[in-house]
Structure formats: structure tokens, C-alpha cells
Amino acid sequence: MSLYLSYGKLLIDQLDLAITQKYEEAERFRRTEHLAACKLQKWWKKILLKLKDRKRTRASTMVLGFMRKVVSTKKVELIENHKKTMKLRKQYGKHVTPLQALWRGYYSRKTIMDFYKRKALLEAVVKKNEETRSHLHKMHNLQLRMERWRRHSYMANARKSIHFLISTRAREGIPENVIEKTAEEAAALKRKKRHTVEPLVIVQPLPSPRRYKNYVPPDDIECFGPFRRKESVIEQKNRPLEPTLRVSTSYNITERERKKDKQESWIKCIQKPMKFATASSKCTNYDRTLWGHTEYNPRDFCNKTIRYESQCKNKLPFISQVPVIPLFDRLGKSYAERSKLIK
Amino acid sequence: MSQRQVLLVFEQYQKARTEFVQTVAELSTRPQNIETLQATGVMQLLRPLLLDVVPTVQQTAALALGRLANYNDDLAEAVVKSDILPQLVYSLAEQNRFYKKAAAFVLRAVAKHSPQLAQTVVDCGALDALVICLEEFDPGVKEAAAWALGYIARHNDELAQAVVDAGAVPLLVLCIQEPELSLKRIAASALSDICKHSPELAQTVVDAGAIAHLAQMILNPDSKLKRQVLSAFAQISKHSVELAELVVEAEIFPAVLTCLKDSHEVVIKNTATLIREIAKHTPELCQLIMNAGGVAAVVDYIGDTKGNVRLPGIMMLGYVAAHSETLAMAVIVSKGVSQLAIILSDEQEDHIKAATVWALGQIGRHTPEHAKAIAVSNVLPKLLQSYISPDSSEDLQTKSKKALKNILQKCVYLPALEPLLQEAPPNILKHVVAQYSKVLPNDPSARRMFVTSGGLKKIQEIRSEPGSALQEHIHEINKCFPEEIVRYYSPGYSEALLQRVEGFKPSTEMQTS
């Protein structure tokens, strides 16, 4: 059985082997056919593609050619137009540019920087400056004139007030009392023009002082200037003497009397309470310079370098300047001891 | 002892006190006596006399103390240390007008020396008492109080603020309206001292209505009053545009220009200061001053005055010219440049020269037209001289350099540039050469002039670093001329020619013939 089995296995194996070989052969054949078919297909596809490409290429070439033609035509047109434009611009530029420059200049001067306005402004400034200068010059002259007038009037007033002392046109007589001037004389003075020069009158020299007591101005000579009338002079001279009890008083007698009255009223009135300042804690004590304690007792009122404060421990004991009292001596007491007791 | 004899003793004592205090007051008027009085301890003697029962003694003692404190700050400190101030402040409210005047005088004399002393016066409560004195009927008391307040406020803004907080400003404005001239002066001075520190303080014074009253006094014939009023206006205007406009709205122009012709220098100076402080803010305010003829008035005033008096006017012209080219041209047509050129040559003070140089720079920096106006006045060599002179201060040199640079960058007037080509240092020379390089390529006649005047020769002699701006400009100039001319003027060319002559070998044909 095993032999048959093995023989059967062998047959089967052989069959398998033959089948396998057949399959392999068939496979090889199929492969060959496949390859051949592929080749054939490849060859045919290639031809087909070439045919297709040819068509496409032709079509695309036609399209591209057409587009290129259009684009280049347009380019050429543009270039030609540009050339024409430049030519025209060059041609008209000679005439138009000056017009434009003129307009632009005018426009900028009018709006951006108005030179006309600026020119007018500067002319107005120059004119105004001249006016201002002349006005200030006039004001300055007026001020100087005012100053001169003020000084002149000041000097004239001063001259009038000290006329009696410095006048070189003194006339003999006695200075006139202004109050006694009559109304006619006052009116005559008012009517008198300014700056009139009075005629110089040759005056006889004054008599010597000894003779002056009985001197009366002669009738024929008229006294010019601020002098009293002759009649009032004569009247005063002839007035009888009326002596009074009034004695000569000093110039400031009234002030002295007023002061005296004040003092008396101070004495009589009740004294007001004194008000003292609220002293701060930092204030220094009032140092009575007249009653200090130094070597020189009382303190000499002189230079700081000479005065100096003595130390507390070196303070001398109180020495009385009062003369010795016999009673104290008898009792054996002294001020120094008393001062110690008080302390 | 009878009553009469007892009273006689007291009378003699009173007489002695009165005589003593009057003599001390008289002696303290002379400076030579002050040190002797100080050495004798006069402060300690006068202090109790402030409390004397006799009012005359009190007043005279206060007056003497005031005169002593007025002399120097040591004595003022002694017054403070002697605790006199509280008593004075207390008495200000209680005593009569004579004592008030004397007390205010003492406070003023103490406060004037330093801010610390002024602070001490304020700490004593003096401000309230002084402000109450401003309401007094007597003008003398008001004047003394206003004076003291002004001296306190002048030191710094804190003290000025304290014075304002005490309510002094409306009362000072009322004092200005009083008929007494001395009171007006002092009140105006106090307001000026308050305004000068800050815009807020100036605004406080303006809000009190001071401007209208001050403006009425501008044409007052009294010079001392005018100077204080003008000073007050200047201090108000300097802070801001709004304040300056408020001052201008008071219609001070053109009336204030007449003050430039005053006989007193301080009035003139204060007027110029006021105009300067207004002009420095905006072009519109400058235009207003120009329309009023202010520029011409200022130009005349700087010509008539000398020294520090003319300094504000010079600065005013600079400020006006700095705003715009039209205003700068207005300064030129008002003959400002020629006047400034005269000042630059006449003045000796460096700070005035520096201001002049600055003003000229502001005028000439706008356009070639402006630069030409400066150049024609022969100012450029003077500016250069100010720059290179070793005697000039640093400020003057800096300003000269800047002005030269600004003017040269716009100047195309070549005849004015020639002197600079010979003398200028390298940092100025580059600007000069730059201007030549701009003008020469377009102007044949200028090129001819440049060669004949020796400019081309000078250009060739300049040594410049390779690649620098100066060398580029020199190169630009050289391109404007033929090469042989450039070579002719280059340094060492004659020697090169002579060397060529030496090295030249004549040809043989020449030899045989």
C-alpha cells in the first residue's frame, strides 16, 4: 500500500510538475504576448500622439502668431503715437511753455507768496516810518520846549522871590509892602507889558548910615520897583512911640510853648498801661549795658574789645559804694552780708 | 522833695531820651557813623525805646532802626534777632500814622536785603498788617506799606505769592488811582515786582484790572512814574501771548513810542524792553508794532543811545526779523541793517556785539535778497572778525559763526564773498566755496571776475581732505574753467614748468640747422 501510495504520490507529483511547467510555459507565452501587445500599443499610441501634437502645435502656433501680431501692432502704434506726441509737444512747447510759466508765476505770486502785496506793504511801512519819525521828532522838540519853559518859569519865580537880595536895579527907599498897594497900582502892573525894559535912572548914592536915621527921600525923585509909597514912609517915621509890655521872643516860641503844654498834660494825665511785645522763647534777655558786671564796675561805655564779660565764678562780691555807716560797724553788720542773706 | 522837683527829674529823663533818639536817627543818615553806632550796641538801646510812652520817642526810635537796617544786611539781621519785628507788626495796627510810616519803613529796610530776611518779615505776620495799612486814609502810610510789600515780593515767586494771597493786589490797583504821584510810583513798582515771577501772578494782576489804569499813565510827564509803569507792562507781557495781547489791547501803541524819546535813559530802556517782550511772541504782534511805526522808532533809538540801554532794541529787531521774511525785509527798509552795522563796529561790550550779530543773522537768513542786503552793508568781514578774534567771548564767537553760516548759505552776492575767501577758517570757507560752486556754473561774467580777482588761485591753494564736501565744491568750481587755466593757477605750476624747461632736449634737426 505504501508503495502504491508512494507511486501515486509520485504520479501526482509528476502531474503537478507537468501542470506547473505548462502553467509556466503558458505564463511565459502570455507574458511574451503581453509584451508584444504593449509594444504594439506603444508604437501606435506614439503615432497617435504625434498626430495629435501636430494638430495642437499648429493650432497654438496659429493662435500665438495671431496674438503676437496683434500685440506688436499695438506696440508699434503706441510707439508711433508717442513719437507723434513728442513731436507735437516739441512743436507747441516753444509757444505754450512761456504762457504756462507766465500763468504759474502769476498764480504763485497771487496765492502762495503775493509779492505785489508784499511790495505794497513795504512801501506802506516806509511811509509810516517817515511819519513816525517826523512825529517823534516833533514830540521830542515839544518836550524840550516844555522842559525849557518849566525851567525858565522856575528861574523867573525864583528871581522874583529873591529880588530884594540880588537885584542890581535897587532904588533908594524902603521895600514896599505888597498889601498896601493900591488898586490903581495893581491894575497898572497888570497892564504893564512883559519884556519891557525900564529906563535906567541915575540914582544918587545912598547917604551914609549915620545920616540915614533922619533921611527922607527927596520929592523930585520917584522910586521905581517894589518900594513903599513916600507918604506911608513918612507916616511911619512920624508915628508916636507906643511901647508895650511885650518883650522880644524867639522864633520858635510857639513850638516850645506847645511842647510845654504837652508835657504838662502828660504829667497830669493818667498813664496808659504799657504794652509789651510777646517775646518768643528764643529771645535774648535785655542786657543793661550801663549796669553790667565786669572788672570795671560800672561797665565802661566804650569799645567791645575793651569790655568783656567776666565768668560767673569770677564774679566779685557786691561792694557797696555808699560810705560806711557807723551803726552797722557798731553792730558788726555789712551790706555784703545782707546781700548774702537775701540771696 | 516837692512834686515839682520830682516831675522835673522825669522831664529831664524824657528830654534826654528824645534828644538821644533824635541824635541817633540823625547820625544814622550818614554811612560813616553806622559802624560806630553798631559797635556801641545801639540796637539794644533803641529796642526799649520802641515801647516808650512818648509817641515822638517811639516814632523816632523806629525811624532810627529803619535807617540802621537799611544800611546793610548785618544790621537788618540784628534787628530780626532782637525780636523787634513782632512789636512793630503789633504796633502797625494800633499806633498813629507817623508810627505806621516808620514801622513800615523798618519792615521794608529789613526785607530788602535777602529772601531769608523777607521770609522772616512775612513769618512775623507783617503782610496782613501792611495790607491793612494800604486801606489807610493817609497817602504816606499807603506809600510806605506798598513799598514794603514791593520789596518783599521782589525776591522770589513764593514771597510774591504770599503777598498776593494776603490780598494786596486790588489795594495796590486802587493806590495807582490815587492822585499822589509818589504813591502811584510805588504802587506801580510793587505790581511790577509781583508780575515778574510767573504767568499766574501776572494774570492775577491783570484780573485786578491793573492794565487799564497803568495804560493811562504812560504819557504822564513824570519820568519815574513812567519807568515803573513801563516796567510793569514789560513784566506782564513777557510771560505769554495772551498776556501780551491784553497789554496791546490797552492801546498803548503808538503812544508808547514817544517814550523812546524821553530824556531819561531808564524810561527809554524800559520802553524798548516792553516792545521786545511783545514782539518776541508771534508774527501778528510784530506786524502790529510795524504798522504803528515801531520798527523805525526802535532803529532811531538804538542809533541815539549807547551801551546797555540799546540792548533791548537790538534784540527786538532780531525777534521781529526772525518771524518771517516779510518782517525781516521791513527791518531792512527801515534802515535797521546799516544801524546794526554801525553798532557792531562801535560797541566794545561783547554781550551787545553778540546780540547785534544774532539780530543780523536773523535778518539775513531768509532769502538771497536779505543776504544781499546784509552783504552790501559790509557786515560779513566784521562778523568774521568777531568770530576769529581771540578777544571775543565764547558766546560772541558762537553767535558769529551761526550768523555767518546762515547768511552765507543764502548769499549769492559774490563781491561780498571775496574778502572771506582770503581770511576765513576752514569751517566757514566751505560755505563760501559752496556758494561759489552754485553761482559760477551759470554766470560767465562771474567766472571772469573770479579769475581776475585771484579767487581761482586761492581755491587751488586750499587744502581739503579727500572725499570731503569742500573738495567736492572745489572740484565743481574747477569744472567751470578750462583745464589749462586751472593748472596755471594751481600751486607749484611755475616750478613744474621750469623743471620741464630744464629737462627739455631740443630735437637733432634743430641742432644740425
Coordinates of N, CA, C and O in Angstrom, one line a residue, chain A residues 62-139:
Chain A
M62 N -0.7 79.0 -34.6 CA -1.5 80.0 -35.3 C -2.0 81.0 -34.3 O -2.0 82.2 -34.6
V63 N -2.5 80.5 -33.2 CA -3.0 81.4 -32.2 C -1.9 82.4 -31.7 O -2.1 83.6 -31.6
L64 N -0.8 81.8 -31.3 CA 0.3 82.7 -30.9 C 0.7 83.7 -31.9 O 0.9 84.9 -31.6
G65 N 0.8 83.2 -33.1 CA 1.2 84.1 -34.2 C 0.2 85.3 -34.3 O 0.6 86.4 -34.4
F66 N -1.1 84.9 -34.2 CA -2.1 85.9 -34.3 C -2.0 86.9 -33.2 O -2.0 88.2 -33.4
M67 N -1.8 86.4 -31.9 CA -1.7 87.3 -30.7 C -0.5 88.2 -30.9 O -0.5 89.4 -30.6
R68 N 0.6 87.6 -31.3 CA 1.9 88.4 -31.4 C 1.7 89.5 -32.4 O 2.2 90.6 -32.3
K69 N 1.0 89.1 -33.4 CA 0.8 90.1 -34.5 C 0.0 91.3 -33.9 O 0.3 92.5 -34.1
V70 N -1.1 90.9 -33.1 CA -1.9 92.0 -32.5 C -1.1 92.8 -31.6 O -1.1 94.1 -31.6
V71 N -0.4 92.2 -30.7 CA 0.4 92.9 -29.7 C 1.5 93.8 -30.3 O 1.6 95.0 -30.0
S72 N 2.2 93.3 -31.3 CA 3.2 94.1 -31.9 C 2.6 95.2 -32.7 O 3.2 96.3 -32.7
T73 N 1.5 95.0 -33.3 CA 0.8 96.1 -34.0 C 0.5 97.2 -33.0 O 0.7 98.4 -33.3
K74 N 0.0 96.8 -31.9 CA -0.4 97.8 -30.9 C 0.9 98.5 -30.4 O 0.8 99.8 -30.2
K75 N 1.9 97.8 -30.2 CA 3.1 98.4 -29.7 C 3.6 99.4 -30.7 O 4.0 100.5 -30.4
V76 N 3.6 99.0 -31.9 CA 4.1 99.9 -33.0 C 3.2 101.1 -33.0 O 3.7 102.3 -33.1
E77 N 1.9 100.9 -32.8 CA 1.0 102.1 -32.8 C 1.4 103.0 -31.7 O 1.4 104.2 -31.8
L78 N 1.6 102.4 -30.5 CA 2.0 103.2 -29.3 C 3.2 104.0 -29.6 O 3.3 105.2 -29.2
I79 N 4.2 103.3 -30.1 CA 5.5 104.0 -30.3 C 5.3 105.1 -31.3 O 5.8 106.2 -31.1
E80 N 4.5 104.8 -32.3 CA 4.3 105.9 -33.3 C 3.6 107.1 -32.7 O 3.9 108.2 -33.0
N81 N 2.5 106.7 -31.9 CA 1.8 107.8 -31.2 C 2.7 108.6 -30.3 O 2.6 109.8 -30.3
H82 N 3.5 107.9 -29.6 CA 4.4 108.6 -28.7 C 5.3 109.5 -29.4 O 5.5 110.7 -29.1
K83 N 5.8 109.0 -30.5 CA 6.7 109.8 -31.3 C 6.0 111.1 -31.8 O 6.5 112.2 -31.8
K84 N 4.7 110.8 -32.3 CA 3.9 111.9 -32.8 C 3.7 112.9 -31.7 O 3.8 114.1 -31.9
T85 N 3.4 112.4 -30.5 CA 3.1 113.3 -29.4 C 4.3 114.1 -29.0 O 4.2 115.3 -28.8
M86 N 5.5 113.5 -29.0 CA 6.7 114.2 -28.6 C 7.0 115.2 -29.7 O 7.4 116.4 -29.4
K87 N 6.7 114.9 -30.9 CA 6.9 115.8 -32.0 C 6.0 117.0 -31.8 O 6.5 118.2 -31.9
L88 N 4.7 116.7 -31.5 CA 3.8 117.8 -31.4 C 4.2 118.6 -30.1 O 4.1 119.9 -30.2
R89 N 4.5 118.0 -29.1 CA 4.9 118.7 -27.8 C 6.1 119.6 -28.1 O 6.1 120.8 -27.7
K90 N 7.0 119.1 -28.8 CA 8.2 119.9 -29.1 C 7.8 121.1 -30.0 O 8.3 122.2 -29.8
Q91 N 6.9 120.8 -30.9 CA 6.5 121.8 -31.8 C 5.7 122.9 -31.0 O 6.0 124.1 -31.2
Y92 N 4.8 122.5 -30.2 CA 3.9 123.5 -29.5 C 4.6 124.0 -28.2 O 4.2 125.1 -27.7
G93 N 5.6 123.3 -27.7 CA 6.2 123.7 -26.4 C 6.8 125.0 -26.5 O 6.8 125.7 -25.5
K94 N 7.4 125.4 -27.6 CA 8.0 126.7 -27.7 C 7.0 127.8 -27.4 O 7.4 128.8 -26.9
H95 N 5.8 127.6 -27.8 CA 4.8 128.7 -27.6 C 4.0 128.5 -26.3 O 3.6 129.5 -25.7
V96 N 3.7 127.3 -25.9 CA 2.9 127.1 -24.7 C 3.6 127.3 -23.4 O 3.1 127.8 -22.4
T97 N 4.9 126.8 -23.4 CA 5.6 126.9 -22.1 C 5.7 128.3 -21.6 O 5.5 128.5 -20.4
P98 N 6.1 129.2 -22.4 CA 6.1 130.6 -21.8 C 4.8 131.0 -21.2 O 4.7 131.7 -20.2
L99 N 3.7 130.6 -21.9 CA 2.4 131.0 -21.4 C 2.1 130.3 -20.1 O 1.6 131.0 -19.1
Q100 N 2.5 129.1 -20.0 CA 2.3 128.4 -18.7 C 3.2 128.9 -17.6 O 2.7 129.1 -16.5
A101 N 4.4 129.2 -18.0 CA 5.3 129.8 -17.0 C 4.7 131.1 -16.4 O 4.8 131.4 -15.3
L102 N 4.2 131.9 -17.4 CA 3.6 133.2 -17.0 C 2.5 133.0 -16.0 O 2.4 133.7 -15.0
W103 N 1.6 132.0 -16.4 CA 0.4 131.8 -15.5 C 0.9 131.3 -14.2 O 0.4 131.7 -13.1
R104 N 1.8 130.3 -14.2 CA 2.2 129.8 -12.9 C 2.9 130.8 -12.0 O 2.7 130.8 -10.8
G105 N 3.7 131.7 -12.6 CA 4.3 132.7 -11.9 C 3.3 133.6 -11.2 O 3.3 134.0 -10.1
Y106 N 2.3 134.0 -12.1 CA 1.3 134.9 -11.6 C 0.5 134.2 -10.5 O 0.2 134.9 -9.4
Y107 N 0.2 133.0 -10.7 CA -0.7 132.3 -9.7 C 0.1 132.1 -8.4 O -0.5 132.3 -7.3
S108 N 1.4 131.8 -8.4 CA 2.1 131.6 -7.2 C 2.3 133.0 -6.5 O 2.2 133.1 -5.3
R109 N 2.5 134.0 -7.3 CA 2.7 135.3 -6.7 C 1.4 135.8 -6.0 O 1.4 136.5 -5.1
K110 N 0.3 135.4 -6.6 CA -1.0 135.8 -6.1 C -1.5 135.0 -4.9 O -2.0 135.6 -4.0
T111 N -1.2 133.8 -4.9 CA -1.7 132.9 -3.8 C -0.7 132.5 -2.8 O -0.8 132.6 -1.6
I112 N 0.4 131.9 -3.3 CA 1.4 131.3 -2.4 C 2.2 132.5 -1.8 O 2.3 132.6 -0.5
M113 N 2.8 133.3 -2.5 CA 3.6 134.4 -2.0 C 3.3 135.7 -2.8 O 3.8 135.8 -3.9
D114 N 2.4 136.5 -2.3 CA 2.0 137.7 -3.1 C 3.0 138.8 -3.0 O 3.0 139.6 -2.1
F115 N 3.9 138.8 -4.0 CA 4.9 139.8 -4.0 C 4.4 141.2 -4.2 O 5.0 142.2 -3.7
Y116 N 3.3 141.3 -4.9 CA 2.7 142.7 -5.1 C 2.2 143.2 -3.7 O 2.4 144.4 -3.4
K117 N 1.6 142.3 -3.0 CA 1.1 142.7 -1.7 C 2.3 143.1 -0.8 O 2.2 144.0 0.0
R118 N 3.3 142.2 -0.9 CA 4.5 142.5 0.0 C 5.1 143.8 -0.4 O 5.5 144.6 0.5
K119 N 5.2 144.1 -1.7 CA 5.8 145.3 -2.2 C 4.9 146.5 -1.6 O 5.5 147.5 -1.1
A120 N 3.6 146.4 -1.8 CA 2.8 147.5 -1.3 C 2.9 147.6 0.3 O 3.0 148.7 0.8
L121 N 3.1 146.5 1.0 CA 3.2 146.5 2.4 C 4.5 147.3 2.8 O 4.6 148.1 3.7
L122 N 5.6 146.9 2.1 CA 6.9 147.5 2.4 C 6.8 149.0 2.1 O 7.4 149.8 2.8
E123 N 6.2 149.4 1.0 CA 6.1 150.8 0.7 C 5.3 151.5 1.8 O 5.6 152.7 2.2
A124 N 4.2 150.9 2.2 CA 3.4 151.5 3.3 C 4.3 151.6 4.6 O 4.1 152.5 5.4
V125 N 5.1 150.6 4.8 CA 6.0 150.6 6.0 C 6.9 151.8 6.0 O 7.1 152.5 7.0
V126 N 7.5 152.0 4.8 CA 8.4 153.1 4.6 C 7.7 154.4 4.9 O 8.3 155.3 5.6
K127 N 6.6 154.5 4.3 CA 5.8 155.8 4.5 C 5.5 156.0 6.0 O 5.6 157.1 6.6
K128 N 5.0 154.9 6.6 CA 4.6 155.0 8.0 C 5.9 155.3 8.9 O 5.8 156.1 9.9
N129 N 7.0 154.8 8.5 CA 8.2 155.0 9.3 C 8.6 156.5 9.2 O 9.0 157.1 10.2
E130 N 8.4 157.1 8.0 CA 8.7 158.5 7.9 C 7.8 159.4 8.7 O 8.3 160.3 9.4
E131 N 6.5 159.0 8.7 CA 5.6 159.7 9.5 C 5.9 159.6 11.0 O 5.9 160.6 11.7
T132 N 6.2 158.4 11.4 CA 6.5 158.2 12.8 C 7.7 159.0 13.2 O 7.8 159.6 14.3
R133 N 8.7 158.9 12.4 CA 10.0 159.7 12.7 C 9.7 161.2 12.9 O 10.2 161.8 13.8
S134 N 8.9 161.7 11.9 CA 8.7 163.1 12.0 C 7.8 163.4 13.2 O 8.1 164.4 13.9
H135 N 6.9 162.6 13.5 CA 6.0 162.8 14.7 C 6.8 162.8 16.0 O 6.7 163.6 16.9
L136 N 7.7 161.7 16.1 CA 8.5 161.6 17.3 C 9.5 162.8 17.4 O 9.7 163.3 18.5
H137 N 10.0 163.2 16.3 CA 10.9 164.4 16.3 C 10.2 165.6 16.8 O 10.7 166.4 17.7
K138 N 8.9 165.8 16.4 CA 8.1 166.9 16.8 C 7.8 166.8 18.3 O 8.0 167.8 19.1
M139 N 7.5 165.6 18.8 CA 7.2 165.4 20.2 C 8.4 165.6 21.0 O 8.3 166.2 22.1

